XYZ file of C-alpha atoms in Angstrom:
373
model
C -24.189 -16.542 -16.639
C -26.274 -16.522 -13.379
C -26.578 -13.147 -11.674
C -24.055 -13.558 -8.960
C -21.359 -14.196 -10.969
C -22.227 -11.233 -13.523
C -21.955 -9.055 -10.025
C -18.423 -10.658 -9.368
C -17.062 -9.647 -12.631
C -18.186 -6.298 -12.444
C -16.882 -5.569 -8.865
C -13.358 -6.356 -9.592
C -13.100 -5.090 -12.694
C -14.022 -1.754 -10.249
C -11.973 -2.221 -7.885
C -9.003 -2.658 -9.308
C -9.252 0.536 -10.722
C -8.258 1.550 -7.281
C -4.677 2.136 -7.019
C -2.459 5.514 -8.733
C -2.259 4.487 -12.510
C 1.721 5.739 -12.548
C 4.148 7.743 -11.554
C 3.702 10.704 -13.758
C 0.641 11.118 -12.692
C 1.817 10.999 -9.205
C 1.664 13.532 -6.571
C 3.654 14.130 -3.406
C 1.619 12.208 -0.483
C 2.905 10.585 2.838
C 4.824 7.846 1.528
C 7.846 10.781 0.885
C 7.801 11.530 4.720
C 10.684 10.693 6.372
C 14.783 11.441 6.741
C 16.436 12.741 3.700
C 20.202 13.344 3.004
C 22.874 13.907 0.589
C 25.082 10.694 0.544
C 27.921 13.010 -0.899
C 27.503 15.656 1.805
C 26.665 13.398 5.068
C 26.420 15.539 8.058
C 22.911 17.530 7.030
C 20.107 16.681 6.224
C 16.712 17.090 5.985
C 12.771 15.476 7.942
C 10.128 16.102 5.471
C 6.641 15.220 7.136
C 3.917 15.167 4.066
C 0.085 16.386 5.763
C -3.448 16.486 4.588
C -4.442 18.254 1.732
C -0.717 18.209 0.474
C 0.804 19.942 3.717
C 4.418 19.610 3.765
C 6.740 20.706 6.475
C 10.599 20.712 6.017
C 12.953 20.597 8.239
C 16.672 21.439 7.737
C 19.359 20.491 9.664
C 22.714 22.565 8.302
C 24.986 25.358 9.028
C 25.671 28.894 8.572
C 28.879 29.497 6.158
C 31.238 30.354 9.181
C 30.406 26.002 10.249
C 27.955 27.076 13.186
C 24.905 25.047 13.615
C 21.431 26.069 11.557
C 18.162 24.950 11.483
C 15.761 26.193 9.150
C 12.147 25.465 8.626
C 9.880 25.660 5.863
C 6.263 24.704 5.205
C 4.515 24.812 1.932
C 2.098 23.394 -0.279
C 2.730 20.347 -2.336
C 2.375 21.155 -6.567
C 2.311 17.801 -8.549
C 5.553 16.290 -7.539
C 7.059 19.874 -6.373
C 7.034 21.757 -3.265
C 8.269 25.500 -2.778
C 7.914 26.942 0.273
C 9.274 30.076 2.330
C 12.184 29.437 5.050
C 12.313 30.727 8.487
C 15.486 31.143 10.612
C 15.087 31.312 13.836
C 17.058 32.975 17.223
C 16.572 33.877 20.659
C 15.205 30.609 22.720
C 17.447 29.511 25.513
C 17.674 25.985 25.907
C 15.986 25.112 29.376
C 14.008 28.307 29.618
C 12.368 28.242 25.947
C 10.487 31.764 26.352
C 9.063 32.372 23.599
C 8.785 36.057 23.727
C 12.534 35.826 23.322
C 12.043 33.740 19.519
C 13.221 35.985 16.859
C 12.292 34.750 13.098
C 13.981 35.454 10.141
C 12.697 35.151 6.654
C 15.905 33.018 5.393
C 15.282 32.212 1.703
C 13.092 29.759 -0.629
C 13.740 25.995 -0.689
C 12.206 23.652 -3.162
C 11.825 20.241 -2.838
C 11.417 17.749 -6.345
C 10.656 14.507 -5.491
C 11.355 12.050 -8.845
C 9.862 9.229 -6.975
C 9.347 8.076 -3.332
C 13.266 7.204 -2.981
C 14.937 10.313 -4.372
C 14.449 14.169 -5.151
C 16.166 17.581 -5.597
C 16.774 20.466 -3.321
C 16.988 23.746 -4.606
C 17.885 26.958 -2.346
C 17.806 30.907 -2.830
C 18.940 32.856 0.338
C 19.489 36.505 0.423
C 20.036 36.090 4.413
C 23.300 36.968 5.484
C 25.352 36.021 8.455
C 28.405 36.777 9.883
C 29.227 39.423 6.575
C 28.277 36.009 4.451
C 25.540 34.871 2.010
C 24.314 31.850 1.688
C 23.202 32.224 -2.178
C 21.704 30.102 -4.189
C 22.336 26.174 -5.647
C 20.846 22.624 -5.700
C 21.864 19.001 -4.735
C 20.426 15.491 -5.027
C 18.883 13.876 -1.975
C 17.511 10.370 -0.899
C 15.692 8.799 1.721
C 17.625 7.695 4.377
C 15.089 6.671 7.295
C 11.265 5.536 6.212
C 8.522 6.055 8.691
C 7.072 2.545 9.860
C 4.230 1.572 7.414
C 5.213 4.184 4.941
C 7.142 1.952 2.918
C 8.086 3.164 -0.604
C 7.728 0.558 -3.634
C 8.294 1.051 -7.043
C 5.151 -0.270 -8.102
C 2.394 2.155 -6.466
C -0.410 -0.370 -7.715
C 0.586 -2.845 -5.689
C -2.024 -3.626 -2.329
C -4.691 -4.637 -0.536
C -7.669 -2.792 -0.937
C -11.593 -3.232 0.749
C -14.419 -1.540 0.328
C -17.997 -2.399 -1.145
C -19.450 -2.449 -5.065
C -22.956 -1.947 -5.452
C -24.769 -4.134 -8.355
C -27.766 -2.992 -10.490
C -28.779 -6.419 -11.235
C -28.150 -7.676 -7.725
C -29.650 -4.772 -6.189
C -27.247 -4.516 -3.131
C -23.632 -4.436 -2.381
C -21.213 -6.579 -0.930
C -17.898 -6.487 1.006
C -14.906 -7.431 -0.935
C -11.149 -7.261 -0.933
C -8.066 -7.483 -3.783
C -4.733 -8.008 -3.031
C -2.336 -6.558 -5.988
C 1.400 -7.804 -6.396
C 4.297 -5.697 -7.987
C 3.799 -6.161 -11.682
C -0.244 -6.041 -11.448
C -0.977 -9.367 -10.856
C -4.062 -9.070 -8.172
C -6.433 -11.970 -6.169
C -9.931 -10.369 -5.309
C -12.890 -12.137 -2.900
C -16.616 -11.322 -2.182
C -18.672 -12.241 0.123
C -21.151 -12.581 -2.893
C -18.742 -16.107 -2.818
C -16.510 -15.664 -5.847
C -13.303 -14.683 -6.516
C -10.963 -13.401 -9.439
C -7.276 -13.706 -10.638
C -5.805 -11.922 -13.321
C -3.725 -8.770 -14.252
C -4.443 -5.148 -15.171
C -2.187 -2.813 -17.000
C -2.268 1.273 -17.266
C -2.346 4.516 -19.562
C -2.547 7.488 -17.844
C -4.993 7.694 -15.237
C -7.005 4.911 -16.977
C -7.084 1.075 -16.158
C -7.695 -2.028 -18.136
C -7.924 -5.394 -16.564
C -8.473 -8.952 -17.598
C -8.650 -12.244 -15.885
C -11.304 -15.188 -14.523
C -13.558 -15.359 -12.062
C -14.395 -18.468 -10.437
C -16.607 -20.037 -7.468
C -15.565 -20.218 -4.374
C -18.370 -22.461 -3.566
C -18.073 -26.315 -4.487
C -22.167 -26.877 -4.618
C -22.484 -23.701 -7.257
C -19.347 -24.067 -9.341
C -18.765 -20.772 -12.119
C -15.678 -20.126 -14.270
C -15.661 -16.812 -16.706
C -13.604 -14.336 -18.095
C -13.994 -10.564 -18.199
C -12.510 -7.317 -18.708
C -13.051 -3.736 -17.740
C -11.705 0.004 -17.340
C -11.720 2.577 -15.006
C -10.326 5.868 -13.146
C -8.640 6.543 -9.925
C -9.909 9.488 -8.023
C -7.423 11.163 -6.186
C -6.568 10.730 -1.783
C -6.253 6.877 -2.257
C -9.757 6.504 -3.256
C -11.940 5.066 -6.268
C -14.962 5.684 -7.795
C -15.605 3.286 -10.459
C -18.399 2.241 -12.566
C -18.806 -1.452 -14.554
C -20.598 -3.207 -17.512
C -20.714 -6.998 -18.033
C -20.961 -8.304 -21.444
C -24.676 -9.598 -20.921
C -25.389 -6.267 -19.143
C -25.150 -5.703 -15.728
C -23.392 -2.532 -14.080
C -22.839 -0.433 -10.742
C -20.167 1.630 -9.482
C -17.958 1.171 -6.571
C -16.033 2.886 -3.755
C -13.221 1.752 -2.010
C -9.912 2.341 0.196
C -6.736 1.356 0.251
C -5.496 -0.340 3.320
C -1.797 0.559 3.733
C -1.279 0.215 7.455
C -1.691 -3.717 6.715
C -0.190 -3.460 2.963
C 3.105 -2.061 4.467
C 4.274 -4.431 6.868
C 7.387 -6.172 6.722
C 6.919 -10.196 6.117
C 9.485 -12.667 6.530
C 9.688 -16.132 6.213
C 10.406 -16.168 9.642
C 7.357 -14.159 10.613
C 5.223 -16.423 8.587
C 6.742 -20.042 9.820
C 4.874 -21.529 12.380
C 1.781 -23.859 12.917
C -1.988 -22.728 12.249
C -5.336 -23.941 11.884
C -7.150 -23.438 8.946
C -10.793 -22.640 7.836
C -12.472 -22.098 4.652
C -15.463 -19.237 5.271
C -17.567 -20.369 2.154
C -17.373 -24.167 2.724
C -17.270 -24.170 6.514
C -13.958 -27.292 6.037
C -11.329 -27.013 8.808
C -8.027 -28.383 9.040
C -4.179 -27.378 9.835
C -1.176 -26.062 7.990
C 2.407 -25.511 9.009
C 4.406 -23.143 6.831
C 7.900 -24.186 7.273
C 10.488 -21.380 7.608
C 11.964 -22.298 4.078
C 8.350 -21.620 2.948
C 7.184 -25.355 2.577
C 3.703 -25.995 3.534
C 2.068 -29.131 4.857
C -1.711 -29.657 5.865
C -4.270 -31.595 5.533
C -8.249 -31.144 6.624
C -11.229 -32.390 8.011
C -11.996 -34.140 4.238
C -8.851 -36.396 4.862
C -7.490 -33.677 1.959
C -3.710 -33.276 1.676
C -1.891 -29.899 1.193
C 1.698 -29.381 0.402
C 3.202 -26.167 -1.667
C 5.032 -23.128 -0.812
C 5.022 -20.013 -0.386
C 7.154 -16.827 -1.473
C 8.045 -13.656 -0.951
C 8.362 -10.483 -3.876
C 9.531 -8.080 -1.426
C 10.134 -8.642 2.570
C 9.350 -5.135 3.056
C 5.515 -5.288 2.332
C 2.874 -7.964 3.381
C 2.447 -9.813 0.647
C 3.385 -13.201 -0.520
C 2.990 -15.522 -3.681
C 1.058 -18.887 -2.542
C 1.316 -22.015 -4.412
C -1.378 -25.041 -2.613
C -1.162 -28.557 -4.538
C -4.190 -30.577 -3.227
C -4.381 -34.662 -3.233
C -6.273 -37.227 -1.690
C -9.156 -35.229 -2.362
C -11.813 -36.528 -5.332
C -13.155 -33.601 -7.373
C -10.052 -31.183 -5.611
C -7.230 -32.381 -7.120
C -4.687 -30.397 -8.363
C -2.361 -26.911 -8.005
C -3.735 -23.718 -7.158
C -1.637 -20.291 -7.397
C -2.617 -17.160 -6.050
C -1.768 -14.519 -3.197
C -1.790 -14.033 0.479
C -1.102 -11.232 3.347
C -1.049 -11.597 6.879
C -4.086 -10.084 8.824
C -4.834 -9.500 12.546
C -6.955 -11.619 14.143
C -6.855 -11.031 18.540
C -5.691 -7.746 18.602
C -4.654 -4.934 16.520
C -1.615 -5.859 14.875
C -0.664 -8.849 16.050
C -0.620 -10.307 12.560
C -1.463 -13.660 13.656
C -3.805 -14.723 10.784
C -3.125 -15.152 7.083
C -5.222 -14.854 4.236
C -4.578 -16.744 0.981
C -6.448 -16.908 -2.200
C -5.761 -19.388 -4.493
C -6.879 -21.305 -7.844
C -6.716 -23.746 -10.533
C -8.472 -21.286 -13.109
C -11.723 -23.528 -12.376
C -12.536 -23.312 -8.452
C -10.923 -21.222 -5.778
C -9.800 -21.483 -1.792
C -10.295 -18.719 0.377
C -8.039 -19.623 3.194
C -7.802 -18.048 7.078
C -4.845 -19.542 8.904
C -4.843 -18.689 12.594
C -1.883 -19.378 14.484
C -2.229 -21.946 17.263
């Protein structure tokens, strides 16, 4: 095994250590912002806005026991999947002149917030506070999300991404940029600019990764196929430190970030249809593509190489999609590659007008930028 390849192992088998191992060893973080109700008592609610360092603000929009409006607000510091903080009632502010030497605050009472997942939680409430001659005592309801801040999109599987970031190689003696993208389920696609790419799965215990899979060239003049596995740890804020060992012994460590504002993106079939032109970074080829909007693709390139294939999506709520490119008409390319894609931006922030597919046979690989013409 040459040394670039050796590298290539070792950096995904890094990087995928990247991503929160599962969801007991979870903590609150932003993807719980948002609105939060009780379906069974519609009419209040609650905005929950998840900071830095495990901030978390609550907001409670209820009533006092004689039906009179109430808002309450609480801010506390996020414990594992459990928040208890100190609420404040507050009195005095006239609307249109909002004084606030007039604000009088009340200590109201405790509230608790247990979130079992991204989706749904507990409230729990103690109040000593008493208005009107009334208590508002003590009890505890179910709540869910209801409204989900744009590009805070919950998923069941937390694993699932795209991640970038760099791996440093002892044998190589340098790093490279690289990124993975990782379906629900595990499966994951990862490129580096080292020329080289992997497909495979990982699975989890704890806080502790192991992964297995093949990494191939991407580059037809230097052609590599291998297997490898590898473990590692997920630090905590989104972020990995990881360290590697190849089986004829090279190692490194990496560091890397996950990229949600472009992970949690809504993706149609719609959004994807539409007419691009193609070009393959490593080999230089161009060519053009349409996706159709029942996910159909046609192409061909430069080569006189045909493309057809499809593509589909696990979940329109997140940018990610399952590629499938079956090559003819091209000697030495023949045949069907699988793998995984995303939309990226390409002429301004956001605009989501590129895509980028990985894809292979289990013997050679495509990296794939589609700009839309």
């Amino acid at each position: 095994m040459s040394a670039i390849p050796r590298f290539f192992v070792c950096l995904f088998l890094a990087m995928l250590a990247f991503m929160p191992m599962n969801v007991e060893a979870r903590n609150i973080d932003r993807f719980m912002s948002g609105s939060w109700y009780n379906p069974a008592q519609d009419g209040h609610g609650f905005s929950i806005e998840v900071g830095s360092n495990g901030l978390v603000v609550i907001y409670w929009y209820t009533y006092h026991p004689d039906g009179t409006p109430l808002f309450i607000l609480a801010v506390g510091q996020a414990v594992g999947m459990s928040v208890t903080a100190t609420a404040f009632y507050n009195t005095g502010m006239r609307f249109g002149v909002f004084d606030p030497t007039e604000r009088m605050e009340s200590e109201w009472g405790t509230v608790t917030v247990t979130f079992h997942d991204c989706r749904s939680g507990t409230v729990q409430y103690n109040s000593a506070f008493m208005h009107g001659g009334q208590t508002f005592g003590s009890g505890s309801f179910p709540i869910q999300k209801l409204v989900t801040i744009d590009h805070l999109q919950c998923q069941d599987d937390v694993r699932a991404g795209t991640y970038e970031g760099r791996v440093f190689s002892s044998i190589e003696g340098r790093d490279y940029f690289a990124f993975a993208l990782i379906s629900p389920g595990g499966e994951f696609v990862s490129y580096s600019d080292g020329g080289l790419a992997a497909f495979g799965s990982l699975s989890l215990s704890g806080g502790f990764f192991s992964a297995t899979g093949t990494t191939v060239s991407l580059d037809p003049d230097a052609t590599f196929s291998g297997g490898f596995s590898g473990v590692g740890e997920l630090a905590q804020e989104y972020r990995l430190f990881a360290i590697y060992e190849v089986e004829d012994g090279d190692s490194g460590f990496a560091d890397f970030y996950a990229s949600p504002t472009l992970h949690r993106r809504p993706t149609t079939m719609a959004r994807l249809a539409g007419n691009y032109d193609v070009h393959n970074p490593t080999t230089g080829f161009v060519g053009t593509a349409t996706i159709m909007t029942n996910g159909s693709i046609v192409g061909s390139d430069e080569l006189g190489c045909q493309y057809s294939g499809n593509v589909t999506i696990p979940d329109s709520r997140f940018n990610l999609f399952d590629a499938r490119v079956v090559i003819s008409s091209c000697p030495g390319f023949d045949g069907t590659y699988d793998g995984l894609g995303s939309q990226i931006d390409w002429f301004e922030f956001h605009d989501s007008a590129a895509l980028r597919v990985l894809v292979s046979d289990g013997n050679f690989g495509f990296l794939l930028i589609a700009v839309r013409d």
